[in-house]
Coordinates of C-alpha atoms in Angstrom, one line a residue:
X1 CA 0.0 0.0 0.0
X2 CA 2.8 2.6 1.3
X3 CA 5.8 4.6 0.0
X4 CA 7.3 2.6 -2.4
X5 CA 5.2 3.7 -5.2
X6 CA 4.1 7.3 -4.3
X7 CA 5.2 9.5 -7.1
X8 CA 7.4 12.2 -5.8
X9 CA 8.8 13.2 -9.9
X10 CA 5.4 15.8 -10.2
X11 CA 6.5 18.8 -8.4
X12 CA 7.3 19.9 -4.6
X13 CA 6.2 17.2 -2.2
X14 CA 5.6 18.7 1.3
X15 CA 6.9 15.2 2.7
X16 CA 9.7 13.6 0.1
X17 CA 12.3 15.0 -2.2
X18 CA 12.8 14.1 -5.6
X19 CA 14.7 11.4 -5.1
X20 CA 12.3 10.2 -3.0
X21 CA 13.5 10.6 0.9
X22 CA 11.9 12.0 3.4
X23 CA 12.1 15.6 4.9
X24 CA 13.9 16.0 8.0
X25 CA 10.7 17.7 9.3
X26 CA 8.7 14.1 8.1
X27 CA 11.1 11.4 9.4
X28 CA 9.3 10.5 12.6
X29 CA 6.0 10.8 11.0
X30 CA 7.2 8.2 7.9
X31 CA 8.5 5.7 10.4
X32 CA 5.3 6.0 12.8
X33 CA 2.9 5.6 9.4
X34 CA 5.2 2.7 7.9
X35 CA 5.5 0.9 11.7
X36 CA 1.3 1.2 12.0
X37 CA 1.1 -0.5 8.7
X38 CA -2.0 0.3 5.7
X39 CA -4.7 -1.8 7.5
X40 CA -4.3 0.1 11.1
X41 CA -3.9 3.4 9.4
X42 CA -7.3 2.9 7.4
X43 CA -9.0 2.4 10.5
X44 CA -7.4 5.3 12.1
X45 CA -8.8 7.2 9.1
X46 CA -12.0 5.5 9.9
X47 CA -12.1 6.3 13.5
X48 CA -10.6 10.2 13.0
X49 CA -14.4 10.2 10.4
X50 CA -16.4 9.1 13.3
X51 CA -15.6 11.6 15.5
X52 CA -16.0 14.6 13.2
X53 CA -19.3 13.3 12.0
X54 CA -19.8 13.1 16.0
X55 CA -18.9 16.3 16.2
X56 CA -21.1 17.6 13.1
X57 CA -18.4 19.8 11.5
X58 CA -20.5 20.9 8.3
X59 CA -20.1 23.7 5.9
X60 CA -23.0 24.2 3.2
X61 CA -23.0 23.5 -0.2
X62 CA -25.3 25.4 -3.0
X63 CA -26.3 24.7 -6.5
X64 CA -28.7 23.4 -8.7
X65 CA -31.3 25.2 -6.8
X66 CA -30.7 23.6 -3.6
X67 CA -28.6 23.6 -0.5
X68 CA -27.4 20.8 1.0
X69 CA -25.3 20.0 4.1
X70 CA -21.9 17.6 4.3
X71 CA -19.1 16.9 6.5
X72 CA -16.3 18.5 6.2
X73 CA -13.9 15.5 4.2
X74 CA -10.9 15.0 6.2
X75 CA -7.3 13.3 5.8
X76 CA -5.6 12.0 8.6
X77 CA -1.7 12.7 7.4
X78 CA -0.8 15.4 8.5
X79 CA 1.3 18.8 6.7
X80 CA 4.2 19.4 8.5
X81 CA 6.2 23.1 8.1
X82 CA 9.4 23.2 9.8
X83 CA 9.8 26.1 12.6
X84 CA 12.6 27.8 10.9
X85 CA 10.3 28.1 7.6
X86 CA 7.2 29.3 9.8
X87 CA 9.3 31.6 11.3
X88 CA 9.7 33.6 7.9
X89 CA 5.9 33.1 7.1
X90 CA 5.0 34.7 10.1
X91 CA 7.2 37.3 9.7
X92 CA 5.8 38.2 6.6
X93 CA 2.1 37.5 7.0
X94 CA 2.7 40.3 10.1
X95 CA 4.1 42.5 7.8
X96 CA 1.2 41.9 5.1
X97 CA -1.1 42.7 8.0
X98 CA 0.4 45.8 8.7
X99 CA 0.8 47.2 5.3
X100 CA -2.8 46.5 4.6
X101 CA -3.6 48.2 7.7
X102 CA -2.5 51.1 7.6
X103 CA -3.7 51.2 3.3
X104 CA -7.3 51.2 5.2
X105 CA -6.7 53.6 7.0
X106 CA -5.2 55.8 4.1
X107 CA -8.0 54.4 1.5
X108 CA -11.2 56.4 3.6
X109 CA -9.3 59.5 4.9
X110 CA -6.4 61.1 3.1
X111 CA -5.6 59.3 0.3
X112 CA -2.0 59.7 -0.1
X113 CA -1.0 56.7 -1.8
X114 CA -3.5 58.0 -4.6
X115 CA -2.4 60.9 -4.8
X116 CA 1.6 60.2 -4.7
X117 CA 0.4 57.9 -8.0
X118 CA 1.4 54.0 -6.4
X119 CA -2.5 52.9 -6.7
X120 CA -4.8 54.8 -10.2
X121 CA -7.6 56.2 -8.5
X122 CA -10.2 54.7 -11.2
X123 CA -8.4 51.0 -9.8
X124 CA -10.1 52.1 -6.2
X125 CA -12.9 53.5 -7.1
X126 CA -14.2 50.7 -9.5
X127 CA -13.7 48.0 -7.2
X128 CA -16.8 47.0 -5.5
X129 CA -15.4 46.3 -2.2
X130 CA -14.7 49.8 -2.1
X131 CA -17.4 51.9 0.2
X132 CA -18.0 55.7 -0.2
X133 CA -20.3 55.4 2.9
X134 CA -17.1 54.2 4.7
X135 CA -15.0 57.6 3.6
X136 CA -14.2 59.3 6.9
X137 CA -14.0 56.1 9.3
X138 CA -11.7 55.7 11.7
X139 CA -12.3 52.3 13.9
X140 CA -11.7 52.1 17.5
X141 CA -7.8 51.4 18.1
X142 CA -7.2 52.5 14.3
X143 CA -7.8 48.4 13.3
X144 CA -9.7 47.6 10.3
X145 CA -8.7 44.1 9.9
X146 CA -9.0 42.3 13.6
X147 CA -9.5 38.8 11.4
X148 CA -7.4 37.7 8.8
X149 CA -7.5 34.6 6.6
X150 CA -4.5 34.6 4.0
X151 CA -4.2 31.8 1.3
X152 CA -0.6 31.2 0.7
X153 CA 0.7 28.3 -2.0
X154 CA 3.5 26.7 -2.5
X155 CA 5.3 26.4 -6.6
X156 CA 6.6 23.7 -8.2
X157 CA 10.0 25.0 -6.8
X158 CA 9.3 25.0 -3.2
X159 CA 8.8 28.9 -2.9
X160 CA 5.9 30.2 -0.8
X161 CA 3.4 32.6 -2.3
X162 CA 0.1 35.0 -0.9
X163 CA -2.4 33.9 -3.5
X164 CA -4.9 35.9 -2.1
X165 CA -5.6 38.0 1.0
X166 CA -9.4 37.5 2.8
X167 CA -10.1 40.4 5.1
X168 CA -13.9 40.5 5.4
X169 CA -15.3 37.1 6.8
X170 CA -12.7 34.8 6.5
X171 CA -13.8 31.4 7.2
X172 CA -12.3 27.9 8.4
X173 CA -10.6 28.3 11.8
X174 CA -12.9 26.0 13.5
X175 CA -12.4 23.2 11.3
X176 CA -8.1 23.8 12.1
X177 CA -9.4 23.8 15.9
X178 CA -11.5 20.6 15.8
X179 CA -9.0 18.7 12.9
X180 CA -6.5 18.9 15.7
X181 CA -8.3 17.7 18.5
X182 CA -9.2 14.4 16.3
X183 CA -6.0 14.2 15.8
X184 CA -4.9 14.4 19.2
X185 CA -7.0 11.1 19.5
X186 CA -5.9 9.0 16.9
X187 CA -2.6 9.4 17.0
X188 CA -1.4 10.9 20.3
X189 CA 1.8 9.0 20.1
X190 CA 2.5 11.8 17.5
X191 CA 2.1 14.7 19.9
X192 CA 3.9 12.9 22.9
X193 CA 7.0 12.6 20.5
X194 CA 7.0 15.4 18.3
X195 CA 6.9 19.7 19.5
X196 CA 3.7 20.4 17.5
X197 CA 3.1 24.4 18.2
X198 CA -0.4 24.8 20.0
X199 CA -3.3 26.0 18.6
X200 CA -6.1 25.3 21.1
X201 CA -6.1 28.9 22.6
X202 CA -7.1 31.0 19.5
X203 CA -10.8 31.0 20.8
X204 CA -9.5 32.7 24.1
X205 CA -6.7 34.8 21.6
X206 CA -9.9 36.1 19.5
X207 CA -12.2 37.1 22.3
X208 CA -9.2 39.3 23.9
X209 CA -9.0 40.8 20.7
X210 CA -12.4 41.9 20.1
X211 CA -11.9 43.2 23.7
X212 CA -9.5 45.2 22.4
X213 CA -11.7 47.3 20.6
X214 CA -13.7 48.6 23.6
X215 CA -13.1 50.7 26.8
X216 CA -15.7 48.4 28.3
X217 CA -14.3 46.6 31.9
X218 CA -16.8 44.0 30.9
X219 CA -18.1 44.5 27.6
X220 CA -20.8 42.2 26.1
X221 CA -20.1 40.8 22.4
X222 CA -22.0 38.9 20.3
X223 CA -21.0 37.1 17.0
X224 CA -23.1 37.7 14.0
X225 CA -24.3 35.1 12.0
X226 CA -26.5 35.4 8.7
X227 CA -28.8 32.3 10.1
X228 CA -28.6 28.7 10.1
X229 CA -28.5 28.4 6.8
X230 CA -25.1 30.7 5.8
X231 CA -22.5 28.1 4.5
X232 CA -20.3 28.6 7.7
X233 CA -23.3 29.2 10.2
X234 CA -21.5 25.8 11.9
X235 CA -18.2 27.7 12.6
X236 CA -20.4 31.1 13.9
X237 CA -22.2 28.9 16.7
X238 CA -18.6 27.0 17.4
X239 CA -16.6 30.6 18.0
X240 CA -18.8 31.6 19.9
X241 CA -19.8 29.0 22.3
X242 CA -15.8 28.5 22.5
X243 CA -15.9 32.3 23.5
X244 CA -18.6 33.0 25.8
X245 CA -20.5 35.1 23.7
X246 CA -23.7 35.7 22.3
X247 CA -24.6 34.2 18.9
X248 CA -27.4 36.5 17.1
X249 CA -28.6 37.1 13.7
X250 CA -30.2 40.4 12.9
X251 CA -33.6 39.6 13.9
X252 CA -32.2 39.6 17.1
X253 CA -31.1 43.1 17.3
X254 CA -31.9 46.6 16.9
X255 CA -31.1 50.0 17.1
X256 CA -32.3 53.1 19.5
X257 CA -31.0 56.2 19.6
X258 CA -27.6 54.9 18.2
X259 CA -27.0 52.2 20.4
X260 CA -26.9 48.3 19.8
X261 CA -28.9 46.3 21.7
X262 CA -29.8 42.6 21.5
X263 CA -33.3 41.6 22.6
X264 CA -33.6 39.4 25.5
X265 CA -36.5 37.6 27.6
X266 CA -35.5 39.7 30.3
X267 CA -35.6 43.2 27.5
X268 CA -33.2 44.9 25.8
X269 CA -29.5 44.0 26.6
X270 CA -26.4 47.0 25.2
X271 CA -24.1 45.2 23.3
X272 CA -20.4 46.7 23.0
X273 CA -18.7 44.7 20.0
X274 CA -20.1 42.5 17.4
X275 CA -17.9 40.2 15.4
X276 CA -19.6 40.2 12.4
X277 CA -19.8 37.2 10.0
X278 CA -22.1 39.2 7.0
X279 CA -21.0 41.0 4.3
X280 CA -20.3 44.7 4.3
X281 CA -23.5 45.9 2.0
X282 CA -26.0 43.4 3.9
X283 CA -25.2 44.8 7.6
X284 CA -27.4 47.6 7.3
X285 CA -30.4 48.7 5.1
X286 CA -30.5 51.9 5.8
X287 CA -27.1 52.7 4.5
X288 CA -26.4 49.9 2.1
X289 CA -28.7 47.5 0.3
X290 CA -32.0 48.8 1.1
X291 CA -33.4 45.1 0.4
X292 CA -31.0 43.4 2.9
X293 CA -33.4 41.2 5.2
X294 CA -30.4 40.2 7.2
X295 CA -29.2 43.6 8.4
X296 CA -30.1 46.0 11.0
X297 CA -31.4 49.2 10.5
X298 CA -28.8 51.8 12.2
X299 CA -26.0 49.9 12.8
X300 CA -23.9 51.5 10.5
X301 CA -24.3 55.2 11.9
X302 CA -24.1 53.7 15.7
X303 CA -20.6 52.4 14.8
X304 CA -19.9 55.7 13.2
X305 CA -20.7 57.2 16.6
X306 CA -18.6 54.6 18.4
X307 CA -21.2 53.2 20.6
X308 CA -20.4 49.5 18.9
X309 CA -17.4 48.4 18.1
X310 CA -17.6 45.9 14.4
X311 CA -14.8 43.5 13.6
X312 CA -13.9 43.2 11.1
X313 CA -14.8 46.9 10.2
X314 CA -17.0 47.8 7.3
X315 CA -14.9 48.6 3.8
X316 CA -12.0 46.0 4.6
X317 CA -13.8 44.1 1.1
X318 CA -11.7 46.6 -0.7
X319 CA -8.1 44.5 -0.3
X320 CA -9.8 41.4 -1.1
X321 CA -10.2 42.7 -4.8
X322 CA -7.6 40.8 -6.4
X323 CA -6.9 43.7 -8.8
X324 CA -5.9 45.4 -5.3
X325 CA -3.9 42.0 -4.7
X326 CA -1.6 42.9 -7.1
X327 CA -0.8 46.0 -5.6
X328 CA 0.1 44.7 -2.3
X329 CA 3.6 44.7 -2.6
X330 CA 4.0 48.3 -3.7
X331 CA 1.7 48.8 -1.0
X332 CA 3.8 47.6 1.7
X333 CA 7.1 49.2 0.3
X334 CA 4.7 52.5 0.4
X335 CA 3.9 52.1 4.0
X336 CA 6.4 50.3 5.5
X337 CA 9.8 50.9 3.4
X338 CA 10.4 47.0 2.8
X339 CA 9.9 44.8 0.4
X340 CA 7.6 42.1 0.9
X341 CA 8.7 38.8 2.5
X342 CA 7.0 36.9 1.0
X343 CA 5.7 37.4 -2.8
X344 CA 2.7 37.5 -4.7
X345 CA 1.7 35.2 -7.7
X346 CA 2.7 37.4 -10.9
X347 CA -0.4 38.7 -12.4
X348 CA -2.1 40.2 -15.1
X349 CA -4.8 43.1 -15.1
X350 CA -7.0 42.7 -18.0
X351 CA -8.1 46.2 -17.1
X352 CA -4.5 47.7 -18.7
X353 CA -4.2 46.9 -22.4
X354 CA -0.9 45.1 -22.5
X355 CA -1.9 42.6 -20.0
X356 CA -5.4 42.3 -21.7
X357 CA -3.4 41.3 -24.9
X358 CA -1.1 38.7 -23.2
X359 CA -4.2 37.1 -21.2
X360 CA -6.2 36.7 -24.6
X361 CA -3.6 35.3 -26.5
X362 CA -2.3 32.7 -23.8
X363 CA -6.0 32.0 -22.0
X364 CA -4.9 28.7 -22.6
X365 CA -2.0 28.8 -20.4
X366 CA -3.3 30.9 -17.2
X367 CA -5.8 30.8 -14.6
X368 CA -8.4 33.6 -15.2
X369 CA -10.6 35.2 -12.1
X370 CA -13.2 37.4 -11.2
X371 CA -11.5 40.3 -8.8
X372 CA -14.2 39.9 -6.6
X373 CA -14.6 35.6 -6.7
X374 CA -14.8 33.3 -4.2
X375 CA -15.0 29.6 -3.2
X376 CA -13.4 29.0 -6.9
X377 CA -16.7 29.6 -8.8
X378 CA -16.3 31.6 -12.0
X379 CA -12.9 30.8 -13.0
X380 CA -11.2 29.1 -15.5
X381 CA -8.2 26.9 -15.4
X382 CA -7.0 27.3 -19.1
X383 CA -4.9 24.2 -19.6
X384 CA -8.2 22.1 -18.9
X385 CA -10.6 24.2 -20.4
X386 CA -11.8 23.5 -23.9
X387 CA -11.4 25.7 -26.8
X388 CA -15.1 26.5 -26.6
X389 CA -14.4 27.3 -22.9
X390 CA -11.2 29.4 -23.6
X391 CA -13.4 31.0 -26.3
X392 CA -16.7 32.0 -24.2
X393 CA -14.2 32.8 -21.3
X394 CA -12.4 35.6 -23.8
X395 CA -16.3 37.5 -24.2
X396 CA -16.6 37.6 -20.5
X397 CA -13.0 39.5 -19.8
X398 CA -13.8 41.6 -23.0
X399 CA -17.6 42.5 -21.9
X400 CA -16.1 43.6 -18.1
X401 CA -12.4 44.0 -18.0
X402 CA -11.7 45.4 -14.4
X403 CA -13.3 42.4 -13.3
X404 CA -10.9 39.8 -14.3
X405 CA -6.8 39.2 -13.1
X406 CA -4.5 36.0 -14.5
X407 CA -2.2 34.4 -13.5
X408 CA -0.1 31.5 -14.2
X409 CA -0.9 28.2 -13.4
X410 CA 1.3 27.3 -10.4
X411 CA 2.1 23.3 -9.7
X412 CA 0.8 23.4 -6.0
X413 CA 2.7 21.6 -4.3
X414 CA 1.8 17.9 -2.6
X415 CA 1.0 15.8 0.5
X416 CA 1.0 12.1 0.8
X417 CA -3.2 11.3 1.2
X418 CA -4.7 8.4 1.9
X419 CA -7.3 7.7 -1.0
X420 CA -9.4 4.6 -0.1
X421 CA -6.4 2.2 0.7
X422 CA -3.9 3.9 -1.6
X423 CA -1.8 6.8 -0.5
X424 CA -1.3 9.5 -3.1
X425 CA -0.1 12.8 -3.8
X426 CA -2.7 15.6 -3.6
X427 CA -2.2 19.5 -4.2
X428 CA -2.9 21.6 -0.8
X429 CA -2.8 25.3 -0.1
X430 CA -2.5 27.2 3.1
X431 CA -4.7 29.4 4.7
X432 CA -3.0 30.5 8.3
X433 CA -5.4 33.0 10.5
X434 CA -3.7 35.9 12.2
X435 CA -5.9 38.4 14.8
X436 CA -4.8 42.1 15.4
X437 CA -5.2 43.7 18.6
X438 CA -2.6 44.7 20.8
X439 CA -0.4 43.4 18.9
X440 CA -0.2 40.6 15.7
X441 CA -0.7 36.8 16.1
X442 CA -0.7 34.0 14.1
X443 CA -1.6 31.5 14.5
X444 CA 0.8 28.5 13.6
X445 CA 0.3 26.8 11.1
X446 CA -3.6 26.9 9.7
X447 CA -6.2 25.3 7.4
X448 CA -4.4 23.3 5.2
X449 CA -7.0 22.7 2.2
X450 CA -6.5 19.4 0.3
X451 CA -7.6 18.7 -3.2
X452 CA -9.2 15.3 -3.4
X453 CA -9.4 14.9 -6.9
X454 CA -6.5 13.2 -8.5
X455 CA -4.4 16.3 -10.6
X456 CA -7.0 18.6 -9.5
X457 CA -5.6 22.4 -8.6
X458 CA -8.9 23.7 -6.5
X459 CA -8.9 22.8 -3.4
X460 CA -12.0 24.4 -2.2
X461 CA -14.8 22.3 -0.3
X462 CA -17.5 24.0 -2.6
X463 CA -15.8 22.2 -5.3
X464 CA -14.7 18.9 -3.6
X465 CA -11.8 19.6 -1.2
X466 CA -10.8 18.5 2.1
X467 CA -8.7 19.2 5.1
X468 CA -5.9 18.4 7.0
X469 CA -4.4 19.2 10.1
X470 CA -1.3 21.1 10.1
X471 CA 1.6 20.2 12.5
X472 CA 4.2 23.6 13.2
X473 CA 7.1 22.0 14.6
X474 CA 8.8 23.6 17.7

């Protein structure tokens, strides 16, 4: 069943080199896996399913019409990142964090990195993530972005990339809490042996950081979910049981005289932050989408008057443009006077004419976007698109230009997966969390999102992905 035949000749393999040892980083976990044997690691698989369907860690899938609910698929082998190579990730996810920050800031007050002529102020303007209602703001502690979610890959060469930054409601944390819990239980041999970084005090982590944002000695906070039947409505009730907090969807709040309050059998109850899991335009009717049923009337202007603290804080969708993406690394050497530590995925705007030109006549060698896409809907992966696709894809860029970036199509690197009774390589991104209050944390290490498809690049659940649990080595 094991090592001898896995293929390690495709690209960067997270666990074996190209001749086919092991990682320094892997040895103990090749020699655990190899001593257990293909039958007693199947039924560890087994066992590690049991107890997240136990659990009931869902996410929501849509299409066709209908909605329907599944279990997050999970894969026992682990992704190991040596300390020394975290080290440099977190550095620069920090400084990513910062530089974004403070381009907030800058973006709704004065400007200056449109006026000094780094960022066209037709590229900020156009993007829909970018909110004139929001001009003005400035957020309690001078944080926008309290929750972070940053995808990072890694080439066919080994070299870490950002491949895209997720600053409004980034999603998954509770799936890297509970993955390592099962973990913990099938193979606690692992943990007793190896220095695997903790991660089980981010709940505790997040509440102190949406803390942060208040003068409150004792301030009530309340996550806000969409409703039961938002694709991550799972993780909403998880963060905040594991915090203490209240969980509440619109319904169960309102607005009076420009304070928050959440209704209650006992009457109304002042709440002083709100971690806010809806999107920027649906929070609040009055100001934004007037046909939002999920939003509260108010809330907008009683954060303006800073009598409710909101994380993240309304206009962050602006940085997850991926046109603004592209930008990030002028935008840190703007800010911050350094280059960035660690670099973007060379892309194309098919809003400036050269790039247009280059995308059209090599579609079929690039992955093509939507600025604003999400979950890996609406994009197309030219090398296995069809000429029809390629074709039809063409009239879409052409029809709304500033909507679409490319780049090329990076060889993700691998993980050895068990598939059935085989074990396989699988491509995997990275998505590590990091929370901004008094200061910057990262978590270490992340969601490490797993491809299940044999050769597939999209790693996605929407779209048949999995997870696995992600081991930072002390």
């Amino acid at each position: 069943m094991f090592i001898a035949d896995y293929d390690t000749k495709t690209g960067y393999d997270e666990m074996f080199s190209r001749e086919g040892s092991a990682r320094k980083s892997y040895h103990f976990l090749k020699s655990k896996m190899e001593s257990l044997g293909g039958v007693e690691l199947i039924k560890r698989s087994s066992s590690a399913e049991k107890a997240l369907l136990s659990l009931g860690i869902t996410f929501t899938l849509y299409g066709d019409g209908e909605q329907q609910e599944r279990i997050m698929p999970f894969d026992v082998i682990p992704r190991i990142v040596p300390n020394e190579e975290w080290g440099r990730m977190e550095k620069g996810l920090k400084q990513r964090i910062l530089a974004l920050n403070l381009f907030l800031q800058d973006i709704y007050n004065e400007q200056k990195i449109i006026k000094d002529g780094i960022i066209p102020r037709d590229i900020i303007e156009s993007s829909t993530g970018f909110l004139k209602e929001c001009i003005g703001l400035k957020p309690p502690q001078g944080i926008w972005i309290h929750i972070t979610g940053t995808d990072l890959v890694r080439d066919g060469e080994g070299t870490f990339h950002v491949l895209e930054d997720n600053l409004r409601c980034p999603s998954g944390v509770s799936y890297v809490l509970e993955n390592r819990e099962v973990m913990k239980r099938t193979f606690p041999e692992l943990f007793d042996k190896l220095n695997i970084q903790q991660v089980y005090d981010y709940p505790y982590r997040l509440r102190s950081t949406l803390e942060n944002l208040t003068y409150e000695s004792n301030p009530v906070i309340a996550v806000w979910t969409p409703g039961v039947y938002n694709s991550a409505y799972y993780e909403h009730s998880f963060l905040a049981q594991k915090m203490g907090v209240y969980l509440v969807e619109g319904s169960d709040l309102l607005v009076e005289d420009d304070i928050v309050y959440m209704k209650t059998t006992k009457g109304l109850k002042k709440i002083d932050v709100i971690y806010r899991r809806i999107d920027d335009t649906f929070m609040d009717p009055n100001t934004f989408r007037a046909d939002s049923l999920l939003g509260v009337k108010g809330i907008f202007q009683a954060f303006k008057k800073g009598n409710v603290a909101l994380a993240n804080a309304p206009g962050t969708g602006i940085a997850d443009d991926k046109v603004i993406y592209s930008f990030v690394p002028q935008i840190i050497k703007y800010y911050l006077d350094e280059e960035a530590i660690i670099p973007n995925v060379p892309t194309y705007l098919c809003s400036i004419e050269k790039d247009l030109k280059y995308v059209l006549e090599n579609i079929h060698n690039l992955v093509v976007k939507p600025a604003n896409g999400a979950g890996g809907y609406g994009m197309i992966i030219g090398p296995k698109a069809s000429k029809q696709e390629q074709e039809d894809f063409k009239k879409l860029i052409l029809e709304d230009a500033r909507n679409y970036i490319a780049q090329p199509v990076l060889n993700l690197s691998t993980v050895p997966t068990l598939i059935a009774d085989k074990i396989e390589a699988r491509h995997v991104d990275l998505r590590p969390f990091i929370l901004f209050g008094k200061e910057v944390y990262v978590m270490p290490g992340g969601l490490t999102r797993v491809a299940l498809r044999k050769g597939s690049l999209v790693v996605n659940s929407s779209q048949g992905g999995g997870s696995k649990d992600t081991w930072v080595l002390g």
